[in-house]
mmCIF file of C-alpha atoms and ligand atoms in Angstrom:
data_model
loop_
_atom_site.group_PDB
_atom_site.id
_atom_site.type_symbol
_atom_site.label_atom_id
_atom_site.label_comp_id
_atom_site.label_asym_id
_atom_site.label_seq_id
_atom_site.Cartn_x
_atom_site.Cartn_y
_atom_site.Cartn_z
ATOM 1 C CA MET A 1 -29.384 -60.054 -67.880
ATOM 2 C CA SER A 2 -26.791 -59.795 -65.121
ATOM 3 C CA ILE A 3 -24.173 -62.532 -64.747
ATOM 4 C CA GLU A 4 -25.853 -63.786 -61.586
ATOM 5 C CA GLU A 5 -29.059 -64.403 -63.558
ATOM 6 C CA LEU A 6 -27.442 -66.579 -66.249
ATOM 7 C CA ASP A 7 -28.464 -70.253 -66.145
ATOM 8 C CA PHE A 8 -24.952 -71.657 -65.690
ATOM 9 C CA VAL A 9 -24.286 -69.307 -62.765
ATOM 10 C CA LYS A 10 -27.589 -70.247 -61.130
ATOM 11 C CA GLY A 11 -26.844 -73.953 -61.659
ATOM 12 C CA PHE A 12 -23.364 -73.505 -60.168
ATOM 13 C CA CYS A 13 -24.705 -71.710 -57.080
ATOM 14 C CA ARG A 14 -27.416 -74.325 -56.601
ATOM 15 C CA MET A 15 -24.823 -77.101 -56.700
ATOM 16 C CA CYS A 16 -22.685 -75.374 -54.039
ATOM 17 C CA ASP A 17 -25.776 -75.156 -51.848
ATOM 18 C CA ASP A 18 -26.794 -78.767 -52.581
ATOM 19 C CA GLY A 19 -23.365 -79.985 -51.453
ATOM 20 C CA PHE A 20 -23.484 -77.829 -48.328
ATOM 21 C CA LYS A 21 -26.896 -79.238 -47.426
ATOM 22 C CA GLN A 22 -25.501 -82.770 -47.818
ATOM 23 C CA GLY A 23 -22.930 -81.960 -45.117
ATOM 24 C CA TRP A 24 -19.983 -82.115 -47.516
ATOM 25 C CA HIS A 25 -18.699 -78.556 -47.072
ATOM 26 C CA GLU A 26 -17.803 -77.701 -43.488
ATOM 27 C CA ARG A 27 -16.191 -74.271 -43.156
ATOM 28 C CA ASN A 28 -14.408 -73.535 -46.481
ATOM 29 C CA GLY A 29 -14.145 -77.223 -47.447
ATOM 30 C CA GLY A 30 -14.599 -78.229 -51.069
ATOM 31 C CA ASN A 31 -14.546 -76.352 -54.368
ATOM 32 C CA LEU A 32 -16.196 -76.296 -57.777
ATOM 33 C CA THR A 33 -15.141 -75.185 -61.267
ATOM 34 C CA TYR A 34 -17.163 -74.966 -64.478
ATOM 35 C CA LEU A 35 -15.709 -74.629 -67.987
ATOM 36 C CA MET A 36 -17.846 -72.068 -69.845
ATOM 37 C CA ASP A 37 -18.785 -72.523 -73.508
ATOM 38 C CA SER A 38 -18.499 -69.702 -76.052
ATOM 39 C CA ASP A 39 -22.210 -68.740 -75.812
ATOM 40 C CA GLU A 40 -21.906 -68.433 -72.031
ATOM 41 C CA VAL A 41 -18.801 -66.266 -72.415
ATOM 42 C CA THR A 42 -20.644 -64.044 -74.910
ATOM 43 C CA ALA A 43 -23.625 -63.704 -72.549
ATOM 44 C CA ALA A 44 -21.409 -62.867 -69.547
ATOM 45 C CA LYS A 45 -18.907 -60.554 -71.257
ATOM 46 C CA PRO A 46 -20.939 -57.305 -71.083
ATOM 47 C CA ASP A 47 -20.754 -57.577 -67.266
ATOM 48 C CA PHE A 48 -17.035 -58.372 -67.042
ATOM 49 C CA LEU A 49 -15.109 -55.865 -64.932
ATOM 50 C CA GLU A 50 -11.712 -54.353 -65.646
ATOM 51 C CA PRO A 51 -9.590 -57.564 -65.616
ATOM 52 C CA HIS A 52 -7.089 -58.111 -62.797
ATOM 53 C CA GLY A 53 -3.419 -58.837 -63.600
ATOM 54 C CA TRP A 54 -2.314 -62.265 -64.832
ATOM 55 C CA VAL A 55 -1.394 -64.797 -62.134
ATOM 56 C CA ASP A 56 0.960 -67.681 -62.877
ATOM 57 C CA LEU A 57 -0.721 -71.119 -62.701
ATOM 58 C CA GLY A 58 2.544 -72.907 -61.863
ATOM 59 C CA MET A 59 1.952 -75.268 -64.811
ATOM 60 C CA GLN A 60 0.851 -75.259 -68.440
ATOM 61 C CA GLU A 61 -2.421 -76.597 -69.873
ATOM 62 C CA THR A 62 -2.461 -75.669 -73.559
ATOM 63 C CA SER A 63 -5.870 -77.334 -74.042
ATOM 64 C CA LEU A 64 -7.377 -74.702 -71.704
ATOM 65 C CA ALA A 65 -5.717 -71.687 -73.378
ATOM 66 C CA GLY A 66 -8.152 -68.822 -73.873
ATOM 67 C CA ARG A 67 -10.958 -70.596 -71.976
ATOM 68 C CA TYR A 68 -13.047 -69.169 -69.128
ATOM 69 C CA PHE A 69 -13.963 -70.871 -65.854
ATOM 70 C CA LEU A 70 -16.492 -70.100 -63.180
ATOM 71 C CA THR A 71 -14.791 -71.033 -59.893
ATOM 72 C CA THR A 72 -15.381 -70.943 -56.158
ATOM 73 C CA GLY A 73 -13.054 -68.663 -54.184
ATOM 74 C CA SER A 74 -10.167 -69.683 -51.954
ATOM 75 C CA GLY A 75 -11.242 -69.687 -48.300
ATOM 76 C CA LYS A 76 -14.879 -69.091 -49.265
ATOM 77 C CA TYR A 77 -17.725 -71.092 -47.756
ATOM 78 C CA MET A 78 -20.080 -73.116 -50.020
ATOM 79 C CA ARG A 79 -22.765 -72.146 -47.507
ATOM 80 C CA ASN A 80 -22.571 -68.484 -48.614
ATOM 81 C CA VAL A 81 -22.432 -68.876 -52.402
ATOM 82 C CA LEU A 82 -26.174 -68.827 -53.170
ATOM 83 C CA GLU A 83 -26.778 -65.675 -51.137
ATOM 84 C CA ASP A 84 -23.784 -63.686 -52.428
ATOM 85 C CA PRO A 85 -22.207 -65.081 -55.616
ATOM 86 C CA ALA A 86 -20.053 -62.034 -56.482
ATOM 87 C CA HIS A 87 -18.022 -62.250 -53.256
ATOM 88 C CA ASN A 88 -17.685 -66.037 -53.156
ATOM 89 C CA ILE A 89 -17.242 -67.161 -56.773
ATOM 90 C CA GLY A 90 -15.811 -65.593 -59.908
ATOM 91 C CA ILE A 91 -15.012 -65.947 -63.587
ATOM 92 C CA VAL A 92 -11.367 -66.335 -64.610
ATOM 93 C CA GLU A 93 -9.813 -66.270 -68.059
ATOM 94 C CA ILE A 94 -6.849 -68.517 -68.958
ATOM 95 C CA ASN A 95 -4.153 -66.840 -71.080
ATOM 96 C CA ASP A 96 -3.240 -67.801 -74.647
ATOM 97 C CA SER A 97 -0.449 -70.142 -73.606
ATOM 98 C CA GLY A 98 -2.362 -71.872 -70.750
ATOM 99 C CA THR A 99 0.126 -70.759 -68.094
ATOM 100 C CA ALA A 100 -1.756 -68.030 -66.196
ATOM 101 C CA TYR A 101 -5.228 -66.797 -65.243
ATOM 102 C CA ARG A 102 -6.858 -63.464 -64.493
ATOM 103 C CA ILE A 103 -10.117 -62.595 -62.743
ATOM 104 C CA VAL A 104 -12.688 -60.925 -65.001
ATOM 105 C CA TRP A 105 -15.794 -61.019 -62.781
ATOM 106 C CA GLY A 106 -16.681 -61.695 -59.108
ATOM 107 C CA LEU A 107 -14.230 -62.739 -56.351
ATOM 108 C CA LEU A 108 -14.742 -59.226 -54.971
ATOM 109 C CA ASN A 109 -12.588 -57.638 -52.258
ATOM 110 C CA GLY A 110 -9.362 -59.355 -53.291
ATOM 111 C CA ALA A 111 -10.611 -62.961 -53.264
ATOM 112 C CA LYS A 112 -8.745 -65.569 -55.328
ATOM 113 C CA PRO A 113 -9.806 -68.777 -57.122
ATOM 114 C CA THR A 114 -9.913 -71.979 -55.048
ATOM 115 C CA SER A 115 -6.629 -73.212 -53.562
ATOM 116 C CA GLU A 116 -7.192 -76.360 -55.633
ATOM 117 C CA PHE A 117 -7.286 -74.416 -58.920
ATOM 118 C CA PRO A 118 -4.179 -76.251 -60.283
ATOM 119 C CA THR A 119 -5.848 -79.626 -59.574
ATOM 120 C CA HIS A 120 -9.075 -78.430 -61.180
ATOM 121 C CA CYS A 121 -7.248 -77.222 -64.322
ATOM 122 C CA MET A 122 -5.293 -80.461 -64.682
ATOM 123 C CA ASN A 123 -8.450 -82.515 -64.072
ATOM 124 C CA HIS A 124 -10.380 -80.530 -66.691
ATOM 125 C CA ALA A 125 -7.587 -81.143 -69.191
ATOM 126 C CA ALA A 126 -7.455 -84.863 -68.305
ATOM 127 C CA ARG A 127 -11.214 -85.360 -68.595
ATOM 128 C CA LEU A 128 -11.422 -83.384 -71.863
ATOM 129 C CA GLU A 129 -8.928 -85.853 -73.374
ATOM 130 C CA VAL A 130 -11.285 -88.768 -72.725
ATOM 131 C CA ASP A 131 -14.634 -86.918 -72.779
ATOM 132 C CA PRO A 132 -14.708 -83.695 -74.830
ATOM 133 C CA SER A 133 -18.118 -82.861 -73.299
ATOM 134 C CA ASN A 134 -16.716 -82.613 -69.742
ATOM 135 C CA ARG A 135 -17.325 -79.226 -68.103
ATOM 136 C CA VAL A 136 -17.500 -79.697 -64.337
ATOM 137 C CA ILE A 137 -14.915 -80.654 -61.689
ATOM 138 C CA TYR A 138 -16.261 -80.895 -58.139
ATOM 139 C CA HIS A 139 -14.364 -81.471 -54.891
ATOM 140 C CA SER A 140 -16.293 -82.349 -51.734
ATOM 141 C CA HIS A 141 -15.440 -83.487 -48.187
ATOM 142 C CA THR A 142 -17.769 -86.489 -48.252
ATOM 143 C CA PRO A 143 -17.794 -88.164 -44.802
ATOM 144 C CA GLY A 144 -18.510 -91.761 -45.906
ATOM 145 C CA ILE A 145 -15.605 -91.766 -48.379
ATOM 146 C CA ILE A 146 -13.302 -90.292 -45.727
ATOM 147 C CA GLU A 147 -14.407 -92.942 -43.182
ATOM 148 C CA MET A 148 -13.898 -95.671 -45.767
ATOM 149 C CA SER A 149 -10.365 -94.432 -46.490
ATOM 150 C CA ASN A 150 -9.526 -95.086 -42.835
ATOM 151 C CA LEU A 151 -10.635 -98.703 -43.111
ATOM 152 C CA VAL A 152 -9.869 -100.268 -46.485
ATOM 153 C CA GLU A 153 -6.824 -100.721 -48.677
ATOM 154 C CA LEU A 154 -6.167 -97.568 -50.689
ATOM 155 C CA ASP A 155 -6.354 -98.938 -54.206
ATOM 156 C CA ASP A 156 -8.693 -98.364 -57.134
ATOM 157 C CA ARG A 157 -9.865 -101.959 -57.433
ATOM 158 C CA THR A 158 -10.660 -102.438 -53.743
ATOM 159 C CA PHE A 159 -12.606 -99.185 -53.478
ATOM 160 C CA SER A 160 -14.494 -99.685 -56.735
ATOM 161 C CA ARG A 161 -15.590 -103.229 -55.895
ATOM 162 C CA ILE A 162 -16.797 -102.321 -52.418
ATOM 163 C CA LEU A 163 -18.763 -99.321 -53.695
ATOM 164 C CA TRP A 164 -20.309 -101.247 -56.605
ATOM 165 C CA LYS A 165 -21.494 -104.002 -54.263
ATOM 166 C CA MET A 166 -23.225 -101.706 -51.779
ATOM 167 C CA MET A 167 -26.148 -100.758 -54.028
ATOM 168 C CA THR A 168 -27.333 -102.353 -57.286
ATOM 169 C CA GLU A 169 -27.219 -99.269 -59.501
ATOM 170 C CA CYS A 170 -23.713 -98.135 -58.493
ATOM 171 C CA VAL A 171 -22.034 -100.150 -61.237
ATOM 172 C CA VAL A 172 -24.319 -98.510 -63.810
ATOM 173 C CA VAL A 173 -23.513 -95.013 -62.507
ATOM 174 C CA PHE A 174 -19.711 -95.486 -62.471
ATOM 175 C CA PRO A 175 -18.890 -98.672 -64.437
ATOM 176 C CA GLN A 176 -15.225 -97.661 -64.848
ATOM 177 C CA GLY A 177 -14.898 -97.541 -61.032
ATOM 178 C CA VAL A 178 -13.127 -94.845 -59.022
ATOM 179 C CA GLY A 179 -9.457 -93.966 -58.610
ATOM 180 C CA VAL A 180 -7.786 -93.576 -55.216
ATOM 181 C CA VAL A 181 -5.112 -90.970 -54.430
ATOM 182 C CA PRO A 182 -3.201 -91.889 -51.247
ATOM 183 C CA TRP A 183 -2.940 -89.244 -48.524
ATOM 184 C CA MET A 184 -1.084 -86.200 -49.902
ATOM 185 C CA VAL A 185 -0.713 -82.535 -49.005
ATOM 186 C CA PRO A 186 -3.592 -80.716 -50.756
ATOM 187 C CA GLY A 187 -3.420 -77.529 -52.820
ATOM 188 C CA GLY A 188 -0.256 -78.166 -54.834
ATOM 189 C CA VAL A 189 0.938 -79.430 -58.173
ATOM 190 C CA ASP A 190 1.951 -82.914 -56.877
ATOM 191 C CA ILE A 191 -1.571 -83.885 -55.799
ATOM 192 C CA ALA A 192 -2.884 -82.273 -58.998
ATOM 193 C CA LYS A 193 -0.647 -84.550 -61.097
ATOM 194 C CA ALA A 194 -1.590 -87.684 -59.128
ATOM 195 C CA THR A 195 -5.304 -86.891 -59.426
ATOM 196 C CA SER A 196 -5.328 -85.964 -63.100
ATOM 197 C CA LYS A 197 -3.503 -89.197 -63.954
ATOM 198 C CA LEU A 198 -6.418 -91.116 -62.407
ATOM 199 C CA MET A 199 -9.031 -88.835 -63.982
ATOM 200 C CA LYS A 200 -7.902 -90.058 -67.408
ATOM 201 C CA LYS A 201 -9.140 -93.516 -66.357
ATOM 202 C CA TYR A 202 -12.027 -92.741 -64.024
ATOM 203 C CA PRO A 203 -14.663 -89.975 -63.822
ATOM 204 C CA ALA A 204 -14.086 -89.690 -60.063
ATOM 205 C CA ALA A 205 -11.158 -89.986 -57.662
ATOM 206 C CA VAL A 206 -11.032 -90.436 -53.906
ATOM 207 C CA TRP A 207 -8.559 -88.396 -51.863
ATOM 208 C CA ALA A 208 -7.709 -90.573 -48.854
ATOM 209 C CA GLN A 209 -8.697 -88.968 -45.531
ATOM 210 C CA HIS A 210 -9.879 -85.905 -47.458
ATOM 211 C CA GLY A 211 -12.825 -86.431 -49.811
ATOM 212 C CA LEU A 212 -13.766 -86.858 -53.429
ATOM 213 C CA PHE A 213 -13.202 -85.339 -56.883
ATOM 214 C CA ALA A 214 -15.997 -85.880 -59.405
ATOM 215 C CA SER A 215 -16.440 -84.749 -63.001
ATOM 216 C CA GLY A 216 -19.263 -84.432 -65.496
ATOM 217 C CA SER A 217 -20.613 -82.712 -68.579
ATOM 218 C CA ASP A 218 -23.038 -80.641 -66.484
ATOM 219 C CA PHE A 219 -23.961 -80.041 -62.843
ATOM 220 C CA ASP A 220 -26.302 -83.063 -62.665
ATOM 221 C CA THR A 221 -23.804 -85.505 -64.157
ATOM 222 C CA ALA A 222 -21.091 -84.374 -61.721
ATOM 223 C CA PHE A 223 -23.263 -84.099 -58.590
ATOM 224 C CA GLY A 224 -25.181 -87.337 -59.279
ATOM 225 C CA PRO A 225 -22.162 -89.695 -59.270
ATOM 226 C CA ALA A 226 -20.613 -87.861 -56.272
ATOM 227 C CA HIS A 227 -23.912 -88.388 -54.423
ATOM 228 C CA THR A 228 -24.078 -92.063 -55.474
ATOM 229 C CA ILE A 229 -20.437 -92.799 -54.549
ATOM 230 C CA GLU A 230 -20.823 -91.120 -51.169
ATOM 231 C CA LYS A 231 -24.101 -92.919 -50.449
ATOM 232 C CA ALA A 232 -22.455 -96.278 -51.244
ATOM 233 C CA ALA A 233 -19.554 -95.453 -48.902
ATOM 234 C CA GLU A 234 -21.996 -94.566 -46.119
ATOM 235 C CA LEU A 235 -23.877 -97.849 -46.716
ATOM 236 C CA TYR A 236 -20.580 -99.720 -46.346
ATOM 237 C CA ILE A 237 -19.735 -97.999 -43.067
ATOM 238 C CA ALA A 238 -23.253 -98.572 -41.695
ATOM 239 C CA SER A 239 -23.308 -102.220 -42.849
ATOM 240 C CA ARG A 240 -19.949 -102.909 -41.206
ATOM 241 C CA ALA A 241 -20.995 -101.201 -37.999
ATOM 242 C CA ALA A 242 -24.250 -103.180 -37.930
ATOM 243 C CA ASN A 243 -22.199 -106.338 -38.619
ATOM 244 C CA GLY A 244 -20.016 -105.954 -35.527
ATOM 245 C CA GLY A 245 -17.266 -104.259 -37.535
ATOM 246 C CA SER A 246 -16.781 -107.183 -39.905
ATOM 247 C CA ASP A 247 -16.819 -106.767 -43.683
ATOM 248 C CA LYS A 248 -18.019 -110.380 -44.133
ATOM 249 C CA PHE A 249 -21.662 -109.769 -44.952
ATOM 250 C CA LEU A 250 -24.227 -112.577 -44.986
ATOM 251 C CA ASN A 251 -25.526 -111.455 -48.394
ATOM 252 C CA ALA A 252 -23.584 -109.586 -51.061
ATOM 253 C CA ILE A 253 -23.837 -108.655 -54.721
ATOM 254 C CA THR A 254 -21.579 -111.056 -56.655
ATOM 255 C CA ASP A 255 -19.233 -110.299 -59.537
ATOM 256 C CA GLN A 256 -21.649 -112.131 -61.840
ATOM 257 C CA ASN A 257 -24.499 -109.893 -60.566
ATOM 258 C CA LEU A 258 -22.384 -106.827 -61.462
ATOM 259 C CA LYS A 259 -21.745 -108.109 -64.975
ATOM 260 C CA ASP A 260 -25.383 -109.089 -65.543
ATOM 261 C CA THR A 261 -26.520 -105.626 -64.450
ATOM 262 C CA CYS A 262 -24.078 -103.923 -66.850
ATOM 263 C CA CYS A 263 -25.173 -106.211 -69.662
ATOM 264 C CA ASP A 264 -28.841 -105.305 -69.139
ATOM 265 C CA PHE A 265 -28.117 -101.585 -68.817
ATOM 266 C CA HIS A 266 -25.752 -101.625 -71.833
ATOM 267 C CA VAL A 267 -22.736 -100.230 -70.005
ATOM 268 C CA GLN A 268 -19.162 -101.535 -70.150
ATOM 269 C CA ILE A 269 -17.848 -102.618 -66.752
ATOM 270 C CA ASN A 270 -14.127 -102.210 -66.008
ATOM 271 C CA GLN A 271 -13.108 -105.843 -66.682
ATOM 272 C CA ASP A 272 -9.964 -105.552 -64.540
ATOM 273 C CA PHE A 273 -12.131 -105.134 -61.459
ATOM 274 C CA VAL A 274 -14.298 -108.272 -61.760
ATOM 275 C CA ASP A 275 -13.220 -111.850 -61.300
ATOM 276 C CA CYS A 276 -15.642 -113.784 -63.539
ATOM 277 C CA ARG A 277 -15.607 -113.969 -67.364
HETATM 278 O O1 2HA B 301 -10.606 -75.819 -48.335
HETATM 279 O O2 2HA B 301 -11.235 -78.366 -49.840
HETATM 280 O O3 2HA B 301 -8.802 -79.143 -50.465
HETATM 281 C C1 2HA B 301 -10.746 -76.116 -49.675
HETATM 282 C C2 2HA B 301 -10.392 -77.518 -49.857
HETATM 283 C C3 2HA B 301 -8.976 -77.852 -50.077
HETATM 284 ZN ZN1 ZN B 302 -10.563 -80.347 -49.738
#
C-alpha cells in the first residue's frame, strides 16, 4: 500500500479539506500536524525516500525525539491537499535529541514543513504531558473566533464563559475552557512558548486576531472541538448583531445551568470560570 493510501494519511487529507470547506483556510492559512504511532511508521517506511538533511528546530523537545510527524507544508494551501498530498504535506522525522527534523516523504520540489512547526512541536509536547493519547495539533483561521477577539477582553475566563453560554453542549465539549494568546507575531518561538503554556491547561487556544489551535487524540477529537468553538463564536457575533450590538441578551445560560449540565454529563467543569458553588 502506498503512503497516500494509509488510513492516517487519508484522515489527515480529509481534515484539511473539511477545514477548507468550512472557510477556515484562505490562501495558505492554517496548518495541521499528526504524531504517527510505531505501526504507522512501520507501514509507511517502505515508501520513505532518501532523507533530506537535518534542519535545526530552534528549540529542544526531548519527548518528541525519534518520533515522526505528518505535517502540512509551509506556504501550501489546504485546498490542494486532498488532490495532491505528496506536494502539499510530508512526513518528517525528529532526531534523537529532539533538536532537528528531516523530511523522509512528501513535501516534493523543495517544500518545507509548516511555518508554525515550532508551535506545533511545543504544543504536541505540552499536550502529551497532560494527555499521553494526544496526536493531533490543528491551526485554523476561524472567522467567528477572530471577530470575537476584536470585541471582547482577551482573557481565558472571559472567552470560555461566553463560548460555553452560546450553546448548551459547549461546556461538555470543552469543560476546561479555552486559553487566549494575545496578538503576537506568528511563526516564531515566542508565540510557540505562549501557546504551549496554555495548552498544558486547555485543549484549545485562541490566537487573537488570527485564529485557533486545537488538539486531540485523533482527527475527529481535534476537528470536533474546533468546529464547536468556532460555531459558538459565530453564534455570539450573530446574537450581538441581532441585539443591536449589545452583549446583554434577554435570555442566557446561567452558571448554575453550566454546572448542572456538567454534572449530568459527568464532566468536570473548570471551577475557576464559574461563579456559583
Ligand atoms: O499561513 O496560518 O500562522 C500559515 C499560518 C501561519
Ligand atoms: Zn495562521
